[in-house]
PDB file of C-alpha atoms in Angstrom:
ATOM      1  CA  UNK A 666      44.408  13.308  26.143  1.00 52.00           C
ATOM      2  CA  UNK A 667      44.535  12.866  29.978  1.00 50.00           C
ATOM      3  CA  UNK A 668      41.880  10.085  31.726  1.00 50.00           C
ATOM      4  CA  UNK A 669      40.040  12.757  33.023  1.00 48.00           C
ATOM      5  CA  UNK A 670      39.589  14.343  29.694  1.00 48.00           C
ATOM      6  CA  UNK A 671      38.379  11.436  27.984  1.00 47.00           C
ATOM      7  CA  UNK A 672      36.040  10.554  30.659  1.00 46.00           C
ATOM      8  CA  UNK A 673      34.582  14.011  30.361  1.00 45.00           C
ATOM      9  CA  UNK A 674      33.999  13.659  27.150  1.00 48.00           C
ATOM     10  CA  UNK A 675      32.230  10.052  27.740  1.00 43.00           C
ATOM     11  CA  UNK A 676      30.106  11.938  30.243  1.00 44.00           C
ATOM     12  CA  UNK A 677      28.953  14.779  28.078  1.00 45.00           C
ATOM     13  CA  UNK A 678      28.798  13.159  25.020  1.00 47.00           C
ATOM     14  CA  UNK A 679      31.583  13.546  22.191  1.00 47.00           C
ATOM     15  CA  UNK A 680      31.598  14.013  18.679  1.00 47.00           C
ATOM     16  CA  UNK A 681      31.008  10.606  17.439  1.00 49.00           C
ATOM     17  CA  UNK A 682      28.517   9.494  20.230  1.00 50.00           C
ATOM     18  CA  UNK A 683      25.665   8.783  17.349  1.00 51.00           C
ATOM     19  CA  UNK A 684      23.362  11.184  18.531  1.00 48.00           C
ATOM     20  CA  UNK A 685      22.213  13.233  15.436  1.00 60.00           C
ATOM     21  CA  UNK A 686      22.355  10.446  13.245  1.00 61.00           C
ATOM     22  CA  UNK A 687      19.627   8.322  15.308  1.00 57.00           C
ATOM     23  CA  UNK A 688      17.845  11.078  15.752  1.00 55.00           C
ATOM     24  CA  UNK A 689      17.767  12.062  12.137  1.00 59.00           C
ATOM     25  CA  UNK A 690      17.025   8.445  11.319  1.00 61.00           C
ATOM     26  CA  UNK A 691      13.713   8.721  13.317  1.00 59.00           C
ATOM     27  CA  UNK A 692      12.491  11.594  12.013  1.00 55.00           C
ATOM     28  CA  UNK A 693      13.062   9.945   8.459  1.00 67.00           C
ATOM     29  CA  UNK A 694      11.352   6.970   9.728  1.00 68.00           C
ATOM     30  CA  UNK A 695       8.343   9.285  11.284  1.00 61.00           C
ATOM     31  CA  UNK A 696       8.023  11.166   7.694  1.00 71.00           C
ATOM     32  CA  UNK A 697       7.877   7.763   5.839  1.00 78.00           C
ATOM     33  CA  UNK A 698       5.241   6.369   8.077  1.00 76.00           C
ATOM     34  CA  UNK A 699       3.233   9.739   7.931  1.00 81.00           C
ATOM     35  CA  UNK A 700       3.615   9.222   3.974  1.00 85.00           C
ATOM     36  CA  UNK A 701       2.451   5.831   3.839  1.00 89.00           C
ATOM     37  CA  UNK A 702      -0.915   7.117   6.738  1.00 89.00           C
ATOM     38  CA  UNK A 703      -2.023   9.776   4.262  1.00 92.00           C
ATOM     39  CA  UNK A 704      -1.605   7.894   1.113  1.00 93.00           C
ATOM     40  CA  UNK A 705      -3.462   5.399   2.600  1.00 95.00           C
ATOM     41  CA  UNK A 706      -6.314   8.264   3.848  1.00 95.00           C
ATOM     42  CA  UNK A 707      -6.193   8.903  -0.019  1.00 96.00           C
ATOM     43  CA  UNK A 708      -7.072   5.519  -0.930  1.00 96.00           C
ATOM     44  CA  UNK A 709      -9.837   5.434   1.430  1.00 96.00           C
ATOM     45  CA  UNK A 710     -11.574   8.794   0.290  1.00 96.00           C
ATOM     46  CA  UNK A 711     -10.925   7.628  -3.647  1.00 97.00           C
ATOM     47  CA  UNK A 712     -12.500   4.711  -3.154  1.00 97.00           C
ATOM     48  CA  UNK A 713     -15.604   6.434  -1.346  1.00 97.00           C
ATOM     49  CA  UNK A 714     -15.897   7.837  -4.906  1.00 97.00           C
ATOM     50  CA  UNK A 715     -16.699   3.738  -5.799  1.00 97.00           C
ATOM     51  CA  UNK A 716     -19.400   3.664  -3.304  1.00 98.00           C
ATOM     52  CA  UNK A 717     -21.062   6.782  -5.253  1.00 98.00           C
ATOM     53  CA  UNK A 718     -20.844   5.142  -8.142  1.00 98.00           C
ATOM     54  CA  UNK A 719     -22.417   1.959  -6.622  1.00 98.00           C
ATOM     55  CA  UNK A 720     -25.938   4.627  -5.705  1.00 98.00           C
ATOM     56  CA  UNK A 721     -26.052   6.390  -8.468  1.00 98.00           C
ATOM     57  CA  UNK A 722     -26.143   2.993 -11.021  1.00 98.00           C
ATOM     58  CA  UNK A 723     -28.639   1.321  -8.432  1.00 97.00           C
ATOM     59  CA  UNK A 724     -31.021   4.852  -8.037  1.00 97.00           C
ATOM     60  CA  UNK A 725     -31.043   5.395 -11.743  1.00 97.00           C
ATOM     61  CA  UNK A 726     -31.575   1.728 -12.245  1.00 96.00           C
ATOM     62  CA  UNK A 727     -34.283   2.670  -9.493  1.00 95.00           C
ATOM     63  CA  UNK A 728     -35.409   5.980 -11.326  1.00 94.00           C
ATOM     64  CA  UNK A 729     -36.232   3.878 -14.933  1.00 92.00           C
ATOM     65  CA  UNK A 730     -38.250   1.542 -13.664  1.00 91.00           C
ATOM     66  CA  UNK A 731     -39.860   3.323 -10.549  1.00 89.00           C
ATOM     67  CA  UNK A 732     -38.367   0.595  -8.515  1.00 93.00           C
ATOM     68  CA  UNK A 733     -39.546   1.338  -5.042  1.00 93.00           C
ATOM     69  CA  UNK A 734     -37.484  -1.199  -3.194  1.00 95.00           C
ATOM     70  CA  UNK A 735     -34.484  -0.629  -4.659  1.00 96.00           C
ATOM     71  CA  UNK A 736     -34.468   2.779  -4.021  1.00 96.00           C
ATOM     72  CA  UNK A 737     -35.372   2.120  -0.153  1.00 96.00           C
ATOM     73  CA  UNK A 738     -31.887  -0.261  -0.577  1.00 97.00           C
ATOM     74  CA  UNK A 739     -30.247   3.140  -1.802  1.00 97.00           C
ATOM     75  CA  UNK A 740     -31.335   4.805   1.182  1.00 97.00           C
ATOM     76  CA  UNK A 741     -30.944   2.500   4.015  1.00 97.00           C
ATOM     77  CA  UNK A 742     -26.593   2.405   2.289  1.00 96.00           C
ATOM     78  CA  UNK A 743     -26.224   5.653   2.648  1.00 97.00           C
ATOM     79  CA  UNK A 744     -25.199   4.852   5.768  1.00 97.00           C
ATOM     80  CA  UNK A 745     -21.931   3.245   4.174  1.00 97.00           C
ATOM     81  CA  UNK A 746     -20.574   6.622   2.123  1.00 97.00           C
ATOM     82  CA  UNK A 747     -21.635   8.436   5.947  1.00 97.00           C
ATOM     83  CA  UNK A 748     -19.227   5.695   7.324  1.00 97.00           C
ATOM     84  CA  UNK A 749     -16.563   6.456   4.777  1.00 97.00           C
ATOM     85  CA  UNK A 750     -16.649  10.021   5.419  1.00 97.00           C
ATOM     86  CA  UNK A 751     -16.393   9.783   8.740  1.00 97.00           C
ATOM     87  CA  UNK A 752     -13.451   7.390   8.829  1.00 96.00           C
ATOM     88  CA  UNK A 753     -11.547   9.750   6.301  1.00 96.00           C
ATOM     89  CA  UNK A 754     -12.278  12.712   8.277  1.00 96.00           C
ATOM     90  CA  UNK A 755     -11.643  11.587  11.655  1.00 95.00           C
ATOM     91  CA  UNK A 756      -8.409   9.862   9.677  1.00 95.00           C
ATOM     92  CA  UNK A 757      -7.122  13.500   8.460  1.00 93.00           C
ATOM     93  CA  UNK A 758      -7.827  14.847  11.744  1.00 92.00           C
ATOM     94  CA  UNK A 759      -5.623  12.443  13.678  1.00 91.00           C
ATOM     95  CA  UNK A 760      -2.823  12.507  11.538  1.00 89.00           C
ATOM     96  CA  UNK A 761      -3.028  16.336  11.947  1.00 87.00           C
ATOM     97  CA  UNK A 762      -2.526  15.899  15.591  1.00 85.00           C
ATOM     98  CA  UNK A 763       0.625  14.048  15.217  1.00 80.00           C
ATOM     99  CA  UNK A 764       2.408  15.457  12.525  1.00 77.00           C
ATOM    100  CA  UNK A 765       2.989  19.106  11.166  1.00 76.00           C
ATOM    101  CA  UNK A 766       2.745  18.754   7.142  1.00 73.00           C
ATOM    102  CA  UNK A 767       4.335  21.019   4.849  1.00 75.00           C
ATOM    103  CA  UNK A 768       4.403  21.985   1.539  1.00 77.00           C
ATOM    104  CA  UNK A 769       2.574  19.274  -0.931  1.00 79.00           C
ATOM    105  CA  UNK A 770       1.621  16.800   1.724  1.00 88.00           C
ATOM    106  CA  UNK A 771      -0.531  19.825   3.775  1.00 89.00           C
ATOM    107  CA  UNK A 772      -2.165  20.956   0.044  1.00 93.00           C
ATOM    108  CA  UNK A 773      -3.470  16.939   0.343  1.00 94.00           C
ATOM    109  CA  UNK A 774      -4.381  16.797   3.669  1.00 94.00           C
ATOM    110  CA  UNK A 775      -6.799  20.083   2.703  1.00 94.00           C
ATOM    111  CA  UNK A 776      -7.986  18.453  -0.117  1.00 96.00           C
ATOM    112  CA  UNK A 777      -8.949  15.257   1.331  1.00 96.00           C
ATOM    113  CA  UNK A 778     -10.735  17.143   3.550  1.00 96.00           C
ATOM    114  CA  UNK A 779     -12.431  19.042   0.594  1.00 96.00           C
ATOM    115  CA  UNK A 780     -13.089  15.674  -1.445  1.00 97.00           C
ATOM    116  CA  UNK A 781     -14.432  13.545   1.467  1.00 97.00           C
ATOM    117  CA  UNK A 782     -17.161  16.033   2.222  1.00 97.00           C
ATOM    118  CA  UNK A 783     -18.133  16.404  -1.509  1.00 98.00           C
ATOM    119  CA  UNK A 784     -18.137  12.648  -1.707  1.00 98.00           C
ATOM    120  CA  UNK A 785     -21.057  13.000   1.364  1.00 97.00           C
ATOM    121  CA  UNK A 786     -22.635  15.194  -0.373  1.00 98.00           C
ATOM    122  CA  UNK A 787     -22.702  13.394  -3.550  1.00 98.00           C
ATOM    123  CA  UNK A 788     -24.547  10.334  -1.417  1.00 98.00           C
ATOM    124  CA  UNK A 789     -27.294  12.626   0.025  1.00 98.00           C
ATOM    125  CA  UNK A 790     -28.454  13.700  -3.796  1.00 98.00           C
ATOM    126  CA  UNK A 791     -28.747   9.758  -4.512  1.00 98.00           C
ATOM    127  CA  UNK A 792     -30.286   9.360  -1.322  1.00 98.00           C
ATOM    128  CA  UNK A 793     -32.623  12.369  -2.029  1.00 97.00           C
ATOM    129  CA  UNK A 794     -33.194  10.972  -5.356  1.00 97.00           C
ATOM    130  CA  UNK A 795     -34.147   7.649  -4.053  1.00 97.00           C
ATOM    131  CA  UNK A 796     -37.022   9.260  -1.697  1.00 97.00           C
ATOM    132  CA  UNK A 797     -38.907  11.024  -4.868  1.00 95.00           C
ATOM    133  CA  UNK A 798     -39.233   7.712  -6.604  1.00 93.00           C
ATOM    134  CA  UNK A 799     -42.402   6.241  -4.308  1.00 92.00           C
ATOM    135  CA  UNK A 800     -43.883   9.355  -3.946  1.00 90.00           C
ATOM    136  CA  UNK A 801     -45.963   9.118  -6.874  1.00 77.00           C
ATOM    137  CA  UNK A 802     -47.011   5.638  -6.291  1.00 74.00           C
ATOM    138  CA  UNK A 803     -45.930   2.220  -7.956  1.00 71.00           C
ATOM    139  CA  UNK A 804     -47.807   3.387 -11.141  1.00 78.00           C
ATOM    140  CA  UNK A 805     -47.137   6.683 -11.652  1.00 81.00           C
ATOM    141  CA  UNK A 806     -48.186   8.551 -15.156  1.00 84.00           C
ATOM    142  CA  UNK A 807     -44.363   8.770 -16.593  1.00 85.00           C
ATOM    143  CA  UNK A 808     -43.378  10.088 -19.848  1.00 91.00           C
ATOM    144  CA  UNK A 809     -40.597   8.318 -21.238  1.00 92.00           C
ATOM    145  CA  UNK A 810     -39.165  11.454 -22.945  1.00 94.00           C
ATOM    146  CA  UNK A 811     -38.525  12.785 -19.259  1.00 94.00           C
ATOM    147  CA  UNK A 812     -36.978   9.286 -18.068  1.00 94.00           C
ATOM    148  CA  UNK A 813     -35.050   9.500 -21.105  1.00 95.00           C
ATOM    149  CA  UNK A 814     -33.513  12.743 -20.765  1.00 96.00           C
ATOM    150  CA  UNK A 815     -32.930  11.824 -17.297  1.00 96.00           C
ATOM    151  CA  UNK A 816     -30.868   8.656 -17.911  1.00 96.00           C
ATOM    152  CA  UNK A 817     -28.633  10.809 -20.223  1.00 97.00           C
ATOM    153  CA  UNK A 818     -28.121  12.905 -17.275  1.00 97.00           C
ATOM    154  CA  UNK A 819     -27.309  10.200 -15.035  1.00 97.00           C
ATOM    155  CA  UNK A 820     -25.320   8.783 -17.282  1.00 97.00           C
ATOM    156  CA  UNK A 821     -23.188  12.356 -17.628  1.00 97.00           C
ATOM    157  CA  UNK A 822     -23.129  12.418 -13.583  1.00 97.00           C
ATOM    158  CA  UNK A 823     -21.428   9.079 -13.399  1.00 98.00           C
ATOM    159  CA  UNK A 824     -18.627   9.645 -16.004  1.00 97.00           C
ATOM    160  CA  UNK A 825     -18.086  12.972 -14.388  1.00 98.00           C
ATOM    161  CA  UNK A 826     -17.670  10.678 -11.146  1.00 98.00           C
ATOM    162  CA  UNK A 827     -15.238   8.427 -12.945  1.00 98.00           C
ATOM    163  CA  UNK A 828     -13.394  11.419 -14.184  1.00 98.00           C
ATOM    164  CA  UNK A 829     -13.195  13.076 -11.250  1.00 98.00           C
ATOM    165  CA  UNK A 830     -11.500  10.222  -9.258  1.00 98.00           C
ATOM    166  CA  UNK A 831      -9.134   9.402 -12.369  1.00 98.00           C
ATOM    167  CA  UNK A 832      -7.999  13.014 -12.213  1.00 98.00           C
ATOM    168  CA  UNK A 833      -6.787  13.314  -8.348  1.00 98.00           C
ATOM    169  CA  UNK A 834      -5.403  10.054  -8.420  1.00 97.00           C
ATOM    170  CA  UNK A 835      -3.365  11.199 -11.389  1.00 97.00           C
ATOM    171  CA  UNK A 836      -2.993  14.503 -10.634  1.00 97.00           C
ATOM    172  CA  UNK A 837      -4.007  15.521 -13.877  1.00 97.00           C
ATOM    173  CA  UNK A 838      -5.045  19.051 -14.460  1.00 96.00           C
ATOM    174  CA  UNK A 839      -6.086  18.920 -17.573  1.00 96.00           C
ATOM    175  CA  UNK A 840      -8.530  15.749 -17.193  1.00 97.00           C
ATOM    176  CA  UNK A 841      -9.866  17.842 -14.193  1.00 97.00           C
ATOM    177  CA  UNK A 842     -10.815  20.826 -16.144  1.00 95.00           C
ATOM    178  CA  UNK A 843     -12.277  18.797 -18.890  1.00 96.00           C
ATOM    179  CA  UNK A 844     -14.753  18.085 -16.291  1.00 96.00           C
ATOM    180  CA  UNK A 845     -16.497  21.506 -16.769  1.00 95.00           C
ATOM    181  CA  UNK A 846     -17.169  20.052 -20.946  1.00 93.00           C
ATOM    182  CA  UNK A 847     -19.387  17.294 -19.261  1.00 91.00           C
ATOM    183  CA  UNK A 848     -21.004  19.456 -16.690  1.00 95.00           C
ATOM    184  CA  UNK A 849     -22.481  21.778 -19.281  1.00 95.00           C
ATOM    185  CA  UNK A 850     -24.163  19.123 -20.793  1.00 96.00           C
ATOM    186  CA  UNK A 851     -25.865  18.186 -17.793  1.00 96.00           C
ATOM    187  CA  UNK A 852     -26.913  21.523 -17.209  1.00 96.00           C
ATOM    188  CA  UNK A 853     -28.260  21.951 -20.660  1.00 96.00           C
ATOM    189  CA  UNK A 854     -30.274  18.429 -20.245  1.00 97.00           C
ATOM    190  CA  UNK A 855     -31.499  20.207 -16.483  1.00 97.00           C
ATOM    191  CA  UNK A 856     -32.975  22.778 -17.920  1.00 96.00           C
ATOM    192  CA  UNK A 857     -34.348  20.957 -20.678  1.00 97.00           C
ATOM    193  CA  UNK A 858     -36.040  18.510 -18.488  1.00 96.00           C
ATOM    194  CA  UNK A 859     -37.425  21.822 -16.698  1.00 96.00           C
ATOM    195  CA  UNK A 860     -39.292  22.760 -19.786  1.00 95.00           C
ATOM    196  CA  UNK A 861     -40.621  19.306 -20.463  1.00 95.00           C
ATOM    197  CA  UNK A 862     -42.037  19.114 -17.022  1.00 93.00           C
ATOM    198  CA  UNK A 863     -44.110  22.596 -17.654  1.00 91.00           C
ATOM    199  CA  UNK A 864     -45.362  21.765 -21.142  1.00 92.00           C
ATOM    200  CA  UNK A 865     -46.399  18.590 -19.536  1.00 90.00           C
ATOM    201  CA  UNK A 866     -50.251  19.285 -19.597  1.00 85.00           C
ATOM    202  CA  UNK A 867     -53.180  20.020 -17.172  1.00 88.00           C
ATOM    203  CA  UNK A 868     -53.585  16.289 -15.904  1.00 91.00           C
ATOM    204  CA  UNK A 869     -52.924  16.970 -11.577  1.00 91.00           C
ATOM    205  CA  UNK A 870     -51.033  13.874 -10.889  1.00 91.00           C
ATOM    206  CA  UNK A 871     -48.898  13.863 -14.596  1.00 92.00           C
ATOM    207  CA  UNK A 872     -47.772  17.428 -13.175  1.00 92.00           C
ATOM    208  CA  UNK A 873     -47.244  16.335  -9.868  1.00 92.00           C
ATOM    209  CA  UNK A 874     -44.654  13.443 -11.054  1.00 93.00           C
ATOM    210  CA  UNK A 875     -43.321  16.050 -13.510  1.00 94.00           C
ATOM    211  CA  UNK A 876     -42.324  18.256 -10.458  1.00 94.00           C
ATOM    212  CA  UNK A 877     -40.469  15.326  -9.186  1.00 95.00           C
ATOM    213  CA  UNK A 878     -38.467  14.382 -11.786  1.00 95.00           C
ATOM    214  CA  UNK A 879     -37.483  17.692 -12.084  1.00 96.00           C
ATOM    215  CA  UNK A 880     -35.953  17.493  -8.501  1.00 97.00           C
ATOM    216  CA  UNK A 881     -34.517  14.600  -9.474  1.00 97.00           C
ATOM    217  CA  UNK A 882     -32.742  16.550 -12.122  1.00 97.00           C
ATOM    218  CA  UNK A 883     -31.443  19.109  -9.647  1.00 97.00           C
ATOM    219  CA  UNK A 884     -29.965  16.567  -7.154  1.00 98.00           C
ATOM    220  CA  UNK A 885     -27.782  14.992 -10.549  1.00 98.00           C
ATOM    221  CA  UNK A 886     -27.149  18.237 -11.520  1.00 97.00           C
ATOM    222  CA  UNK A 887     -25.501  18.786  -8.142  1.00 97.00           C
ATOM    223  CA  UNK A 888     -23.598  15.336  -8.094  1.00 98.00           C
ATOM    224  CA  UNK A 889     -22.194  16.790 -11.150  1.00 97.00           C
ATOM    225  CA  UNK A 890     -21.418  20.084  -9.593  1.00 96.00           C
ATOM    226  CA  UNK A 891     -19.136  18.498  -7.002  1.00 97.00           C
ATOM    227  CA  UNK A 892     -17.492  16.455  -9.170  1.00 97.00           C
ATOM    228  CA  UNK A 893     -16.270  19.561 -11.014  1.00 97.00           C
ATOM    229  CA  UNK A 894     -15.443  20.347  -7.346  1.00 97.00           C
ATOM    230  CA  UNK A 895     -13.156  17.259  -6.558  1.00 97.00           C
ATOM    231  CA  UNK A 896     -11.303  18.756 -10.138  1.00 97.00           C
ATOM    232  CA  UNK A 897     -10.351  22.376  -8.993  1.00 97.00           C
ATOM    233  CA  UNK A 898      -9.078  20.054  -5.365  1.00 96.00           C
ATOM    234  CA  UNK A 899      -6.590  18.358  -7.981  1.00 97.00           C
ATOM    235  CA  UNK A 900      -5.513  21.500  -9.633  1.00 95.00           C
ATOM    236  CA  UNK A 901      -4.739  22.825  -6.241  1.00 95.00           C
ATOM    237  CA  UNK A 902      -2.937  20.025  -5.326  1.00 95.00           C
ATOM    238  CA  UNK A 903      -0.773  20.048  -8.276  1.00 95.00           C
ATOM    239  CA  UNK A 904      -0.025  23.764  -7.936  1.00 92.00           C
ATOM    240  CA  UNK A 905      -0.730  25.314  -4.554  1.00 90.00           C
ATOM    241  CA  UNK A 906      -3.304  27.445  -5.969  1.00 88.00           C
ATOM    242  CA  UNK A 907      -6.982  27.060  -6.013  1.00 87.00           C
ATOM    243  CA  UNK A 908      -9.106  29.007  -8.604  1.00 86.00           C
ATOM    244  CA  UNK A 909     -12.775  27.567  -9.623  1.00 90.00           C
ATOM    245  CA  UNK A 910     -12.748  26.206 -12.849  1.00 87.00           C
ATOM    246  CA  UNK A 911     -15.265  28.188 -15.668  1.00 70.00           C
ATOM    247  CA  UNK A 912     -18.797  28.720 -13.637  1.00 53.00           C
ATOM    248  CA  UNK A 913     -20.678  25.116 -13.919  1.00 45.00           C
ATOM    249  CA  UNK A 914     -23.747  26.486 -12.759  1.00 48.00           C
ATOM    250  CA  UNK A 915     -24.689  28.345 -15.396  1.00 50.00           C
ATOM    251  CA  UNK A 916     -22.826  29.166 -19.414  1.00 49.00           C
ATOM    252  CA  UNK A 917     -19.891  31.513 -19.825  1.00 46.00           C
ATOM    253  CA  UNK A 918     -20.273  34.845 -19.495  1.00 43.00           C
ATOM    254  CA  UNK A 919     -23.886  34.785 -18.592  1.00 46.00           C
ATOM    255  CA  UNK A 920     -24.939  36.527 -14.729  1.00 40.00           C
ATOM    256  CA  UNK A 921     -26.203  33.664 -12.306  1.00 40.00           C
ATOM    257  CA  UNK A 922     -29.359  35.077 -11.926  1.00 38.00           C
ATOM    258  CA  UNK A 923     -30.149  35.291 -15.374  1.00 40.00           C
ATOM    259  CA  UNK A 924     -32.860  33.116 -16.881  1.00 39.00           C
ATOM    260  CA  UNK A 925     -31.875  29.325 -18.195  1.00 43.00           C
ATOM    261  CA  UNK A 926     -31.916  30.704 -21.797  1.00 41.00           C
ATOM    262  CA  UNK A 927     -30.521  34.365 -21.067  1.00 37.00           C
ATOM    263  CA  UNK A 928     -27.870  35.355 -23.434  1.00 36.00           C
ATOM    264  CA  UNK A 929     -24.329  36.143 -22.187  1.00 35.00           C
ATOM    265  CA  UNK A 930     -23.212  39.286 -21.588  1.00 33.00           C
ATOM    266  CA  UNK A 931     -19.850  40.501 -20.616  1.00 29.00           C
ATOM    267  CA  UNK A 932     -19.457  42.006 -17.231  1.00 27.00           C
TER     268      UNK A 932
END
């Protein structure tokens, strides 16, 4: 090869210049640090699932003893599952403007998204919760068959929490769809506190507090609700297709504006 050749190929860059493999080795590097951003975005929306978990044992602690003060502490937190969702979100959304997911990691980025706003939404039922409790005053006529009922309620909302968060961070299917089991035992209690609160007799402020509580029933029944949610995210996670698990809201097979006790009907 003449001098002139050789320097040519110095010039324009030869065949064993290194080229593709450094620039192979970054993008490598760039896909393992995009990994280790969004599994790190993952632990940070999981563990807003703890701070839920945190309001819903301090409003039901709250709710059983018409704790007034503790449920103004529930409130005034909120502000720390609002923080969480906006670091997650603002988190995705930055990660989204540097990188170009595919495949699996886009189906997590999606439902991140998904589970971080059902985590907010989770906070404003304890939070909506908490703001029923004083408005009956720091004696209020309770029955205790209504509290109880309640507290088996809460206590279904929180294991569906717990579930719910086990499930993504396994990506188990099948724990996620077990979900629904628990949910229709919260809505049976919901609408069983419902009839309580009717039946409860002619006394004005008895029935007011009954009309509460059965508000307070609706916002756990919702908590529950997006739990089942945060399931269907794992199942489309784990197979690129997203399909709501059977109907929480209301039992199988019946229309959902039928009556609580309607029977089901195939349509």
């Amino acid at each position: 090869m003449s001098p002139a050749s050789s320097a040519s190929d110095s010039t324009l860059g030869g065949p064993n210049d290194g080229a593709p493999p450094a620039a192979e080795g970054s993008h490598q590097q760039g896909r393992a640090h995009f990994q280790q951003q969004l599994q790190e975005l993952e632990s940070h929306a999981l563990g807003g699932l703890e701070l839920i978990l945190e309001q819903l044992d301090r409003v039901l602690e709250a709710l059983g003893h018409q704790d007034v003060e503790l449920a103004q502490m529930v409130i005034a937190d909120d502000d720390r599952v609002d923080g969480r969702y906006l670091e997650v979100h603002q988190g995705i959304l930055s990660l989204l403007a540097l990188q170009a997911p595919v495949a699996g990691d886009l189906r997590l980025v999606a439902a991140l998204l998904h589970m971080i706003k059902h985590i907010e939404r989770m906070g404003d039922q304890c939070v909506n919760i908490a703001k029923l409790i004083p408005l009956s005053g720091h004696e209020p006529p309770v029955r205790q068959e209504v509290l109880q009922a309640l507290a088996k309620m809460g206590a279904h909302a929180r294991s569906e929490v717990v579930q719910s968060k086990a499930a993504f961070a396994g990506r188990d299917v099948g724990l996620a769809e077990d979900l629904v089991r628990q949910d229709r035992e919260i809505n049976r209690l919901n609408r069983e506190i419902f009839h309580m609160a009717i039946e409860i007799g002619d006394d004005p402020d008895t029935r007011e507090w009954a009309m509460h509580m059965i508000l307070v029933a609706r916002a756990l029944e919702r908590i529950g609700d997006n739990a089942v949610d945060i399931g269907e995210q794992v199942a489309f996670v784990v197979t690129g297709l997203f399909r709501e698990f059977s109907d929480s809201s209301h039992p199988a097979g019946t229309r959902p504006d039928a009556a609580p006790d309607a029977s089901p009907e195939t349509f």
